[in-house]
Amino acid sequence: MEEKTIQIAGSITVDELAKALGLSVTSLIGELFKNGIVATINQRLDFETASIIIEELNLKNVKLEKKDTSTRTSNYTHELSDHAVLRPPVVAVMGHVDHGKTTLLDTLLHKKTVEQEAGGITQHISAYQLKHDDRIITFLDTPGHEAFAAIRQHGAMLTDIVIIVVAADDGVKPQTVEAINFAKSANAKIIVAINKIDREGADIQRTMADLSTHGLQPEEWGGDIIMVPISAKFNQNLDKLLDMVLLTADIEELKADVDIPAEGLVIESHMETGRGSVVNLLVTGGELKTGEFIVAGSTYAKIRTMLSFDGKPRGKATPSTPVTVTGFKELPNFGDRFVEVADEKTARKMALLNAQAIMDETASANVTSTDLLRMMNVADNSKTLNVIVKGDVLGSVTSVIDSLKMIDTGGEITLNIVSSGVGDINENDVYMAAGGHTVIYGFNVSVPINISKMAARDNIPVRIYKVIYELLDDAKREMENLLDAEIVEEEKGELKVQGVFRTEKTSIITGGEVLTGKVEPGYLVRILRKKQPLGEAEVTSVQKEKMDVKELIAGEIGGLALKTTSRIDLAVGDRLVFFTRETKKRTL
Ligand code: GDP
């Protein structure tokens, strides 16, 4: 019998498998059913499930093979050749909010960006270049707030040198520490800019001491970290800072190959009317030219136009150069690696392969062997917050999602991203949300009036934000609403039963002495006999000398009427412990 090999890249649909096996779809579905799997024609089966079925069918001539998806551009890495050339350093500025990152970039680049920021936060990663001593330095303008930790993390990955800005009048703060950790994990060289030295209260020595307790030893104290005191606002010592950047670049001997196909990273992407997809790239190797084909993730482009960071057209871009290109069929993802290919045919093929691999990784199969295991496991008690995330650019969508995932719920709440994408809230989002309780979050996008009406009709919350941490606060509140309320009991007092006057099915009249605390009508009661609980009741009234009173306090003797849910045979000598019970909303 002829041998047949079926390649599976992650998963295969029932339809595809039937065709590959030369079986009818119905007979394959029948076979799956016999194995306890209820499948439809478009259902995806993972490799293990497909293998089991083939074994069951006794198809000895069929061999399954896991398809190698290593052609993915995201795996594209290579060693430098010995004729690699020097390239400009790529620098990111990080630090705690308000310590002066934007001002520093501003002064360095003589441009005004502060006014454009919503909520005072730089929202999108972008890049700029400047000349110092006739040499080029590339700056990545990484967003400032901790909510953008995700992007910043990517930002650090792209960078050779991280300038950590610390305000001399404020010292090391949580985001300073975060920046230090990011820089270290990304293997970037660190230079510290001690900022705001013009300010009263600025203390350079104390800031240095502060930094050294966080693992950054200043060079002048015998350590290996260059620290430059500056005033970003008043342009003090910025030349020195740039000198240090170039010095560090020289020591690092930052190089790239230029005689290889162009490659690099997607650092921003969005749609623009009239221009289509507008994508910012950072070239990391080779030379990128207009007219060339590049693949990034599951999409590709014939580069139609290419602009420098300052909007000037350019024909080619060498390593460490940020450019804005148009020509992508669809928007690539922030952080995707791009690579130049020979022609459109190769580009299309590679993009397809990548799409397949991405689908296999993310969507994975509908029926997997882990599903089976999950079904066998005890029911999962966690609750789910379903969300749809829309943003103006892919970078912000990614950051919102990453930041949402970082909300710590101690494992009690599961976050389910129903869907996400770039653009205004649309009909499809509302349809998607209609299935279950789903919140639609939009970041820097709008909701057309008809869509907002549609959502209101279906009771679907649509929330639009311009500032990310407001969005996160809201999501946190949504999650808190899902948490089980906390039950808080407070003990109020104790009474020793000295007489039982009547015991009925749901009521008891009793009397005794309050030993500690007090008792009021409305309190709950735990009935104890020799410390063992007999049941619970509620105090309906309290009497002293046959008169209804508001309370009985320690040392007083009186009567009580109790309401019970079942008959309790109270006896002299039993103890009544009074308490209140409240349900409290929990917070994260
Ligand atoms: P970012 O959040 O780190 O980007 O901080 P900004 O650049 O927005 O700066 C926060 C505030 O500090 C702004 O009001 C700046 O004008 C101010 N600032 C930044 N650098 C300096 C400086 O060197 N000296 C003084 N006096 N103020 C500064």
Coordinates of C-alpha atoms and ligand atoms in Angstrom, one line a residue:
M1 CA 0.0 0.0 0.0
E2 CA 1.2 3.5 -0.8
E3 CA 2.6 5.4 2.1
K4 CA 0.9 8.7 2.8
T5 CA 2.3 11.5 5.0
I6 CA 0.0 14.2 6.3
Q7 CA 1.7 17.3 7.7
I8 CA 0.0 19.1 10.5
A9 CA 1.2 22.6 11.6
G10 CA -0.3 22.6 15.0
S11 CA -3.9 21.6 14.1
I12 CA -6.0 20.4 11.2
T13 CA -9.7 20.8 10.5
V14 CA -12.0 17.8 10.2
D15 CA -12.6 18.7 6.6
E16 CA -8.9 18.9 5.8
L17 CA -8.2 15.7 7.6
A18 CA -11.0 13.9 5.8
K19 CA -9.7 15.1 2.4
A20 CA -6.1 14.1 3.3
L21 CA -7.3 10.7 4.3
G22 CA -9.5 10.3 1.2
L23 CA -12.5 9.7 3.5
S24 CA -15.9 11.4 3.4
V25 CA -16.4 14.1 6.1
T26 CA -19.4 12.2 7.5
S27 CA -17.5 9.0 8.0
L28 CA -14.7 10.9 9.8
I29 CA -17.2 12.7 12.0
G30 CA -18.8 9.3 12.7
E31 CA -15.4 7.9 13.7
L32 CA -14.7 10.9 16.0
F33 CA -18.2 10.4 17.6
K34 CA -17.3 6.8 18.4
N35 CA -14.3 8.2 20.2
G36 CA -16.5 10.5 22.2
I37 CA -15.7 13.6 20.2
V38 CA -18.6 15.6 18.8
A39 CA -17.1 17.5 15.9
T40 CA -18.3 19.7 13.1
I41 CA -16.7 20.0 9.7
N42 CA -14.7 23.1 10.6
Q43 CA -13.6 21.9 14.0
R44 CA -9.8 21.9 14.4
L45 CA -8.2 18.8 15.8
D46 CA -4.8 18.9 17.4
F47 CA -1.9 16.6 16.4
E48 CA -2.5 14.1 19.2
T49 CA -6.3 13.8 18.6
A50 CA -5.7 13.3 14.8
S51 CA -3.1 10.6 15.6
I52 CA -5.6 8.8 17.9
I53 CA -8.2 8.8 15.2
I54 CA -5.8 7.5 12.6
E55 CA -4.8 4.7 14.9
E56 CA -8.5 3.9 15.6
L57 CA -9.1 3.8 11.9
N58 CA -6.2 1.4 11.6
L59 CA -4.8 3.4 8.7
K60 CA -1.3 1.9 8.8
N61 CA -0.1 3.5 5.6
V62 CA -0.8 7.1 6.9
K63 CA 1.9 8.9 8.8
L64 CA 1.3 12.2 10.6
E65 CA 4.1 14.7 10.8
K66 CA 4.3 17.9 12.7
K67 CA 5.0 20.6 10.2
D68 CA 8.0 22.8 10.9
T69 CA 6.9 26.4 11.2
S70 CA 10.4 27.7 11.7
T71 CA 10.1 29.8 8.6
R72 CA 8.3 32.4 10.7
T73 CA 9.9 35.7 10.4
S74 CA 9.7 36.2 14.2
N75 CA 12.3 33.5 14.5
Y76 CA 14.6 35.3 12.2
T77 CA 18.0 35.8 13.9
H78 CA 21.5 35.4 12.8
E79 CA 25.0 36.1 13.9
L80 CA 26.9 39.2 12.7
S81 CA 29.4 38.6 9.9
D82 CA 33.0 39.9 10.3
H83 CA 32.3 42.7 7.8
A84 CA 29.5 44.1 9.9
V85 CA 29.7 47.9 10.1
L86 CA 29.2 50.3 13.0
R87 CA 25.6 51.6 13.5
P88 CA 24.0 54.4 15.6
P89 CA 23.0 53.4 19.1
V90 CA 19.3 53.0 19.8
V91 CA 18.4 54.7 23.0
A92 CA 15.3 54.6 25.2
V93 CA 14.4 57.1 27.9
M94 CA 12.7 55.6 30.9
G95 CA 11.9 56.5 34.5
H96 CA 9.2 57.4 36.9
V97 CA 6.3 59.5 35.8
D98 CA 7.0 63.3 36.1
H99 CA 10.7 62.8 36.5
G100 CA 11.3 64.5 33.1
K101 CA 11.4 62.0 30.3
T102 CA 9.3 64.0 27.9
T103 CA 11.1 67.2 28.8
L104 CA 14.4 65.6 28.1
L105 CA 13.4 64.3 24.7
D106 CA 11.8 67.6 24.0
T107 CA 14.8 69.6 24.8
L108 CA 17.0 67.2 22.9
L109 CA 14.8 67.2 19.9
H110 CA 13.6 70.8 20.1
K111 CA 10.1 69.6 19.6
K112 CA 6.9 70.1 21.5
T113 CA 5.1 66.9 22.3
V114 CA 3.9 67.6 25.8
E115 CA 0.7 69.5 24.7
Q116 CA -0.5 66.6 22.5
E117 CA -0.5 64.1 25.3
A118 CA -3.8 63.0 26.8
G119 CA -3.6 62.8 30.5
G120 CA 0.0 64.0 30.3
I121 CA 1.1 60.6 29.1
T122 CA 3.0 59.8 25.9
Q123 CA 0.7 57.3 24.3
H124 CA 2.6 55.8 21.4
I125 CA 6.0 54.5 20.9
S126 CA 7.8 56.5 18.2
A127 CA 11.4 57.1 17.3
Y128 CA 13.5 60.1 16.5
Q129 CA 17.1 60.7 15.4
L130 CA 19.5 63.5 16.3
K131 CA 23.0 64.4 15.5
H132 CA 25.6 65.0 18.1
D133 CA 29.3 65.5 17.2
D134 CA 28.2 64.6 13.6
R135 CA 27.1 61.2 14.7
I136 CA 23.6 59.9 14.7
I137 CA 21.7 58.7 17.8
T138 CA 18.3 57.0 17.5
F139 CA 15.8 57.7 20.3
L140 CA 12.8 55.6 21.0
D141 CA 10.1 57.7 22.7
T142 CA 8.7 55.1 25.0
P143 CA 5.5 55.7 26.9
G144 CA 5.8 56.9 30.4
H145 CA 3.2 55.4 32.7
E146 CA 3.4 52.0 34.3
A147 CA 0.3 50.9 32.5
F148 CA 2.5 50.8 29.5
A149 CA 4.9 48.4 31.1
A150 CA 4.2 46.0 28.3
I151 CA 5.2 48.3 25.6
R152 CA 8.1 49.6 27.6
Q153 CA 9.3 46.1 28.0
H154 CA 9.3 45.7 24.2
G155 CA 10.8 49.2 24.0
A156 CA 13.7 48.0 26.1
M157 CA 14.2 45.0 23.9
L158 CA 14.8 47.2 21.0
T159 CA 17.3 49.3 22.7
D160 CA 21.0 49.3 23.2
I161 CA 21.1 52.0 25.8
V162 CA 18.5 53.0 28.4
I163 CA 18.7 56.4 29.9
I164 CA 17.1 56.2 33.3
V165 CA 15.8 59.6 34.3
V166 CA 15.6 60.2 38.1
A167 CA 14.5 63.5 39.5
A168 CA 17.1 64.7 42.0
D169 CA 14.4 66.1 44.3
D170 CA 12.4 62.9 44.3
G171 CA 14.8 60.0 44.2
V172 CA 14.2 56.4 43.2
K173 CA 10.5 55.6 42.8
P174 CA 8.6 52.4 41.8
Q175 CA 8.8 53.0 38.1
T176 CA 12.5 53.8 38.4
V177 CA 13.1 50.4 39.8
E178 CA 10.9 48.9 37.1
A179 CA 13.0 50.7 34.4
I180 CA 16.2 49.4 36.0
N181 CA 14.8 45.9 35.9
F182 CA 13.6 46.2 32.3
A183 CA 16.9 47.6 31.1
K184 CA 18.8 44.8 32.9
S185 CA 16.5 42.0 31.6
A186 CA 16.9 43.4 28.1
N187 CA 20.7 43.5 28.4
A188 CA 20.7 47.2 27.6
K189 CA 23.5 49.4 28.9
I190 CA 22.3 51.8 31.5
I191 CA 23.1 55.5 31.8
V192 CA 21.5 57.5 34.6
A193 CA 20.4 61.1 34.0
I194 CA 19.9 62.7 37.4
N195 CA 17.4 65.4 36.4
K196 CA 16.0 68.6 37.8
I197 CA 19.3 69.7 39.4
D198 CA 18.2 73.3 39.0
R199 CA 15.5 72.7 41.6
E200 CA 15.7 73.7 45.1
G201 CA 15.8 70.4 47.1
A202 CA 17.7 68.6 44.4
D203 CA 20.3 66.4 46.1
I204 CA 22.6 64.6 43.6
Q205 CA 24.6 62.8 46.3
R206 CA 21.5 61.4 48.0
T207 CA 20.0 60.4 44.6
M208 CA 23.2 58.5 43.8
A209 CA 23.2 56.8 47.2
D210 CA 19.5 55.9 46.6
L211 CA 20.5 54.4 43.2
S212 CA 23.3 52.4 44.6
T213 CA 21.0 50.7 47.0
H214 CA 19.0 49.7 44.0
G215 CA 22.0 48.0 42.3
L216 CA 23.4 50.9 40.3
Q217 CA 26.8 51.9 41.5
P218 CA 28.0 55.3 40.2
E219 CA 31.3 55.3 38.3
E220 CA 32.7 58.0 40.5
W221 CA 32.2 55.8 43.5
G222 CA 34.0 53.0 41.9
G223 CA 31.0 51.4 40.2
D224 CA 30.2 50.9 36.5
I225 CA 27.2 53.1 35.9
I226 CA 27.6 56.5 34.3
M227 CA 25.5 59.1 36.0
V228 CA 25.1 62.6 34.6
P229 CA 23.4 65.4 36.6
I230 CA 21.2 67.4 34.2
S231 CA 18.4 69.9 33.9
A232 CA 16.3 68.7 31.1
K233 CA 14.2 71.9 31.3
F234 CA 17.1 74.3 31.3
N235 CA 19.3 72.3 28.9
Q236 CA 22.1 71.9 31.4
N237 CA 24.7 69.2 30.8
L238 CA 22.7 67.5 28.0
D239 CA 25.8 67.6 25.7
K240 CA 27.6 65.7 28.4
L241 CA 24.8 63.1 28.5
L242 CA 25.0 62.7 24.7
D243 CA 28.8 62.4 24.9
M244 CA 28.3 59.5 27.4
V245 CA 25.8 57.9 25.1
L246 CA 28.3 57.9 22.2
L247 CA 31.1 56.8 24.5
T248 CA 28.9 53.8 25.6
A249 CA 28.1 53.0 22.0
D250 CA 31.8 53.0 21.1
I251 CA 32.7 50.7 24.0
E252 CA 29.8 48.4 23.0
E253 CA 31.0 48.5 19.3
L254 CA 27.4 48.4 18.1
K255 CA 27.4 46.9 14.6
A256 CA 25.0 45.5 12.0
D257 CA 25.3 43.8 8.6
V258 CA 24.2 45.9 5.7
D259 CA 24.7 43.4 2.9
I260 CA 21.9 41.1 4.0
P261 CA 18.1 41.3 3.3
A262 CA 16.7 44.2 5.3
E263 CA 15.2 43.3 8.7
G264 CA 13.9 45.0 11.7
L265 CA 10.9 45.5 14.0
V266 CA 7.5 47.0 13.8
I267 CA 7.4 49.8 16.4
E268 CA 4.0 51.4 15.6
S269 CA 1.1 50.9 13.2
H270 CA -2.2 52.5 12.5
M271 CA -4.7 53.2 9.7
E272 CA -4.9 56.7 8.2
T273 CA -7.6 57.9 5.8
G274 CA -6.0 58.3 2.4
R275 CA -2.8 56.6 3.3
G276 CA -4.1 53.2 4.4
S277 CA -1.8 51.4 6.8
V278 CA 1.0 53.5 8.2
V279 CA 3.7 51.6 9.9
N280 CA 6.8 52.7 11.8
L281 CA 9.7 50.4 11.5
L282 CA 13.1 50.3 13.0
V283 CA 15.7 48.8 10.7
T284 CA 18.1 46.5 12.5
G285 CA 19.9 45.0 9.6
G286 CA 20.4 45.3 5.8
E287 CA 19.1 48.3 3.8
L288 CA 15.5 48.9 3.4
K289 CA 14.4 50.6 0.1
T290 CA 11.1 51.7 -1.4
G291 CA 9.7 49.2 -3.8
E292 CA 11.0 46.2 -1.8
F293 CA 8.8 43.5 -0.4
I294 CA 8.8 42.8 3.4
V295 CA 6.9 40.3 5.5
A296 CA 5.9 41.1 9.1
G297 CA 3.9 38.4 10.9
S298 CA 0.9 37.4 8.8
T299 CA 1.0 40.4 6.5
Y300 CA 3.3 41.9 3.9
A301 CA 4.0 45.0 2.1
K302 CA 5.5 46.4 -1.1
I303 CA 6.9 49.5 0.3
R304 CA 5.1 52.3 -1.4
T305 CA 6.5 55.3 0.5
M306 CA 9.1 55.7 3.1
L307 CA 9.6 58.7 5.4
S308 CA 12.1 59.6 8.0
F309 CA 11.0 60.3 11.5
D310 CA 10.7 64.0 10.6
G311 CA 8.4 63.3 7.6
K312 CA 11.0 63.7 4.9
P313 CA 10.8 61.1 2.1
R314 CA 13.8 58.8 1.8
G315 CA 14.8 56.1 -0.6
K316 CA 16.6 53.8 1.7
A317 CA 17.2 53.2 5.4
T318 CA 20.2 51.6 7.1
P319 CA 20.4 49.9 10.5
S320 CA 19.2 51.8 13.5
T321 CA 17.0 54.0 11.3
P322 CA 13.4 54.5 12.2
V323 CA 11.1 55.0 9.2
T324 CA 7.4 55.3 8.5
V325 CA 6.3 53.2 5.5
T326 CA 3.0 52.6 3.7
G327 CA 2.0 49.7 1.6
F328 CA 1.1 47.0 4.1
K329 CA -1.9 44.9 3.1
E330 CA -3.0 44.7 6.7
L331 CA -1.7 46.2 9.9
P332 CA 1.2 44.2 11.3
N333 CA 1.5 43.9 15.1
F334 CA 3.7 46.0 17.4
G335 CA 6.9 44.1 18.1
D336 CA 6.7 41.9 15.0
R337 CA 9.9 41.3 13.3
F338 CA 10.0 42.2 9.6
V339 CA 12.2 40.8 6.9
E340 CA 12.8 41.6 3.2
V341 CA 11.9 38.9 0.7
A342 CA 12.6 38.6 -3.1
D343 CA 9.2 39.1 -4.6
E344 CA 5.5 39.3 -4.0
K345 CA 5.0 35.6 -4.4
T346 CA 7.4 34.7 -1.6
A347 CA 6.0 37.5 0.5
R348 CA 2.5 36.2 0.2
K349 CA 3.6 32.6 0.9
M350 CA 5.6 33.5 4.0
A351 CA 2.8 35.7 5.3
L352 CA 0.4 32.8 4.9
L353 CA 2.7 30.4 6.6
N354 CA 3.1 32.9 9.5
A355 CA -0.7 33.3 9.7
Q356 CA -1.1 29.6 9.9
A357 CA 1.6 29.3 12.6
I358 CA 0.1 32.2 14.6
M359 CA -3.3 30.7 14.3
D360 CA -2.0 27.4 15.5
E361 CA -0.3 29.0 18.5
T362 CA -3.1 31.3 19.6
A363 CA -6.4 29.8 18.5
S364 CA -4.9 26.3 18.7
A365 CA -7.2 23.4 18.1
N366 CA -10.9 23.3 19.2
V367 CA -10.5 19.8 20.4
T368 CA -7.3 19.0 22.3
S369 CA -6.2 16.3 24.6
T370 CA -6.1 19.0 27.4
D371 CA -9.8 19.7 26.9
L372 CA -10.4 16.1 27.8
L373 CA -8.3 16.5 30.9
R374 CA -10.0 19.7 31.8
M375 CA -13.4 18.1 31.5
M376 CA -12.3 15.4 33.9
N377 CA -11.1 18.0 36.4
V378 CA -13.2 19.5 39.2
A379 CA -15.3 22.4 38.0
D380 CA -13.3 25.6 37.9
N381 CA -14.5 28.1 40.5
S382 CA -13.0 31.1 39.0
K383 CA -15.2 33.8 37.5
T384 CA -14.6 35.4 34.1
L385 CA -14.6 39.0 33.0
N386 CA -15.2 39.1 29.2
V387 CA -13.8 42.0 27.4
I388 CA -13.5 43.4 23.9
V389 CA -10.6 45.8 23.4
K390 CA -10.5 48.4 20.7
G391 CA -7.8 50.9 20.2
D392 CA -6.5 53.5 17.8
V393 CA -3.3 51.8 17.0
L394 CA -2.1 48.2 17.6
G395 CA 0.5 49.4 20.1
S396 CA -2.2 50.7 22.4
V397 CA -4.4 47.6 22.0
T398 CA -1.5 45.4 22.9
S399 CA -0.7 47.6 25.9
V400 CA -4.3 47.6 27.1
I401 CA -4.5 43.9 26.9
D402 CA -1.1 43.3 28.5
S403 CA -2.0 45.7 31.3
L404 CA -5.4 44.1 31.8
K405 CA -3.7 40.8 32.2
M406 CA -1.4 42.3 34.9
I407 CA -4.3 43.1 37.2
D408 CA -3.8 40.8 40.1
T409 CA -6.9 39.0 41.2
G410 CA -5.2 36.3 43.1
G411 CA -6.4 33.9 40.5
E412 CA -10.0 34.5 41.4
I413 CA -11.0 36.2 38.2
T414 CA -10.2 35.0 34.7
L415 CA -9.8 37.6 32.0
N416 CA -11.3 36.6 28.7
I417 CA -10.4 38.7 25.7
V418 CA -13.3 38.0 23.4
S419 CA -11.8 40.0 20.7
S420 CA -9.5 42.9 20.0
G421 CA -8.6 45.2 17.2
V422 CA -7.9 48.6 15.8
G423 CA -10.6 51.1 15.0
D424 CA -13.9 52.6 16.3
I425 CA -16.4 50.4 18.1
N426 CA -18.6 48.7 15.4
E427 CA -21.6 46.5 14.9
N428 CA -19.5 43.4 15.0
D429 CA -18.1 44.3 18.5
V430 CA -21.6 44.6 19.8
Y431 CA -22.6 41.3 18.2
M432 CA -19.6 39.6 19.8
A433 CA -20.4 41.1 23.2
A434 CA -24.1 40.0 23.0
G435 CA -23.3 36.4 23.9
G436 CA -22.5 36.9 27.6
H437 CA -21.7 39.6 30.0
T438 CA -19.0 41.4 28.0
V439 CA -17.6 44.9 28.5
I440 CA -16.3 46.7 25.4
Y441 CA -13.3 48.9 26.1
G442 CA -12.2 51.5 23.6
F443 CA -9.0 53.4 23.9
N444 CA -8.7 56.6 21.9
V445 CA -11.5 55.5 19.6
S446 CA -15.1 56.6 19.3
V447 CA -18.6 55.0 19.2
P448 CA -20.8 56.0 16.3
I449 CA -24.2 57.0 17.6
N450 CA -26.1 54.1 16.0
I451 CA -23.7 51.6 17.5
S452 CA -24.0 53.2 20.9
K453 CA -27.8 52.9 20.6
M454 CA -27.5 49.3 19.6
A455 CA -25.3 48.5 22.6
A456 CA -27.6 50.3 25.0
R457 CA -30.6 48.3 23.7
D458 CA -28.7 45.1 24.4
N459 CA -27.4 46.3 27.7
I460 CA -23.8 46.1 26.6
P461 CA -21.5 48.4 28.5
V462 CA -19.2 50.4 26.1
R463 CA -16.5 52.4 27.8
I464 CA -14.2 54.8 26.0
Y465 CA -11.0 56.1 27.5
K466 CA -8.2 58.5 26.6
V467 CA -6.1 57.7 29.6
I468 CA -5.1 54.1 30.1
Y469 CA -5.1 53.9 33.9
E470 CA -8.6 55.2 34.0
L471 CA -9.5 52.2 31.8
L472 CA -7.6 49.9 34.1
D473 CA -9.2 51.3 37.2
D474 CA -12.6 50.7 35.6
A475 CA -11.7 47.1 34.6
K476 CA -10.5 46.5 38.2
R477 CA -13.9 47.7 39.5
E478 CA -15.6 45.3 37.1
M479 CA -13.5 42.5 38.4
E480 CA -14.2 43.5 42.0
N481 CA -17.9 43.3 41.2
L482 CA -17.4 39.7 40.3
L483 CA -15.6 38.8 43.5
D484 CA -17.6 36.9 46.1
A485 CA -18.5 39.3 48.9
E486 CA -16.6 38.9 52.1
I487 CA -18.6 37.9 55.2
V488 CA -17.6 39.7 58.3
E489 CA -18.8 38.7 61.7
E490 CA -18.4 40.7 64.8
E491 CA -19.0 39.3 68.2
K492 CA -21.1 41.6 70.5
G493 CA -21.6 39.8 73.8
E494 CA -22.5 36.6 75.7
L495 CA -25.3 35.5 77.9
K496 CA -25.8 32.6 80.2
V497 CA -29.2 30.9 80.0
Q498 CA -30.9 30.8 83.4
G499 CA -34.4 30.0 82.3
V500 CA -36.2 28.7 79.3
F501 CA -39.9 29.9 79.2
R502 CA -41.1 28.6 75.9
T503 CA -39.7 26.6 73.0
E504 CA -41.6 26.4 69.8
K505 CA -40.6 25.3 66.3
T506 CA -39.3 28.8 65.3
S507 CA -39.3 30.7 68.5
I508 CA -37.8 30.6 71.9
I509 CA -38.4 32.8 75.0
T510 CA -35.5 32.6 77.4
G511 CA -33.8 34.7 80.1
G512 CA -30.4 35.0 81.7
E513 CA -27.5 37.1 82.6
V514 CA -25.4 39.0 80.1
L515 CA -21.8 38.0 80.9
T516 CA -19.9 40.2 78.5
G517 CA -20.8 42.9 75.9
K518 CA -24.4 43.5 75.2
V519 CA -27.4 42.2 73.3
E520 CA -29.7 44.2 71.1
P521 CA -32.8 43.2 69.1
G522 CA -31.6 42.2 65.6
Y523 CA -28.3 40.5 66.7
L524 CA -27.7 37.0 65.6
V525 CA -27.1 34.3 68.2
R526 CA -25.0 31.2 68.2
I527 CA -26.3 28.7 70.8
L528 CA -23.6 26.8 72.5
R529 CA -23.8 23.8 74.9
K530 CA -20.5 22.9 76.5
K531 CA -18.9 24.9 73.7
Q532 CA -20.5 22.8 71.0
P533 CA -22.8 24.8 68.6
L534 CA -26.5 23.8 68.6
G535 CA -27.7 26.2 66.1
E536 CA -28.3 29.8 65.2
A537 CA -31.1 32.2 65.9
E538 CA -31.9 35.9 65.8
V539 CA -32.8 38.2 68.7
T540 CA -36.3 39.6 68.0
S541 CA -36.8 41.4 71.3
V542 CA -35.0 42.2 74.5
Q543 CA -36.8 42.7 77.9
K544 CA -35.8 44.0 81.3
E545 CA -38.2 43.7 84.1
K546 CA -40.9 42.7 81.6
M547 CA -40.4 45.9 79.6
D548 CA -39.1 46.0 76.0
V549 CA -35.7 47.6 76.0
K550 CA -33.1 48.6 73.4
E551 CA -30.3 46.6 75.0
L552 CA -29.1 44.6 77.9
I553 CA -25.5 45.1 79.0
A554 CA -23.0 43.0 80.9
G555 CA -24.1 42.4 84.4
E556 CA -27.8 42.8 83.7
I557 CA -30.4 40.1 83.8
G558 CA -33.3 40.0 81.3
G559 CA -35.5 38.1 78.9
L560 CA -35.0 37.5 75.2
A561 CA -37.3 36.4 72.3
L562 CA -35.4 34.4 69.7
K563 CA -36.3 33.4 66.1
T564 CA -35.0 30.1 64.9
T565 CA -35.3 28.3 61.6
S566 CA -35.8 24.9 63.3
R567 CA -36.6 23.7 66.7
I568 CA -33.8 24.0 69.2
D569 CA -34.2 22.6 72.7
L570 CA -32.5 25.3 74.7
A571 CA -31.6 24.4 78.3
V572 CA -30.4 26.2 81.4
G573 CA -26.7 26.5 81.4
D574 CA -26.4 27.0 77.6
R575 CA -24.5 30.0 76.3
L576 CA -25.8 32.5 73.8
V577 CA -23.1 34.3 71.8
F578 CA -24.4 37.4 70.1
F579 CA -22.9 38.7 66.9
T580 CA -23.6 40.7 63.7
R581 CA -22.9 39.5 60.2
E582 CA -22.2 41.8 57.3
T583 CA -21.4 41.1 53.7
K584 CA -18.6 43.4 52.6
K585 CA -17.8 44.1 48.9
R586 CA -14.2 43.1 48.3
T587 CA -11.6 45.2 46.6
L588 CA -8.5 44.1 44.6
Ligands
GDP1 P1 7.7 62.6 32.4 O1 6.3 62.2 33.0 O2 8.8 61.8 33.0 O3 7.7 62.6 30.9 O4 7.9 64.1 32.9 P2 7.8 65.5 32.1 O5 8.9 65.6 31.1 O6 6.4 65.6 31.7 O7 8.1 66.5 33.3 C1 7.3 66.6 34.5 C2 7.3 68.0 35.0 O8 8.7 68.3 35.5 C3 7.1 69.1 34.0 O9 6.3 70.1 34.6 C4 8.4 69.6 33.6 O10 8.4 70.9 33.2 C5 9.2 69.4 34.9 N1 10.6 69.2 34.6 C6 11.2 68.3 33.8 N2 12.5 68.4 33.8 C7 12.8 69.4 34.6 C8 14.1 70.0 35.1 O11 15.2 69.7 34.7 N3 13.9 71.1 35.9 C9 12.7 71.5 36.4 N4 12.7 72.5 37.3 N5 11.6 71.0 36.0 C10 11.6 69.9 35.1

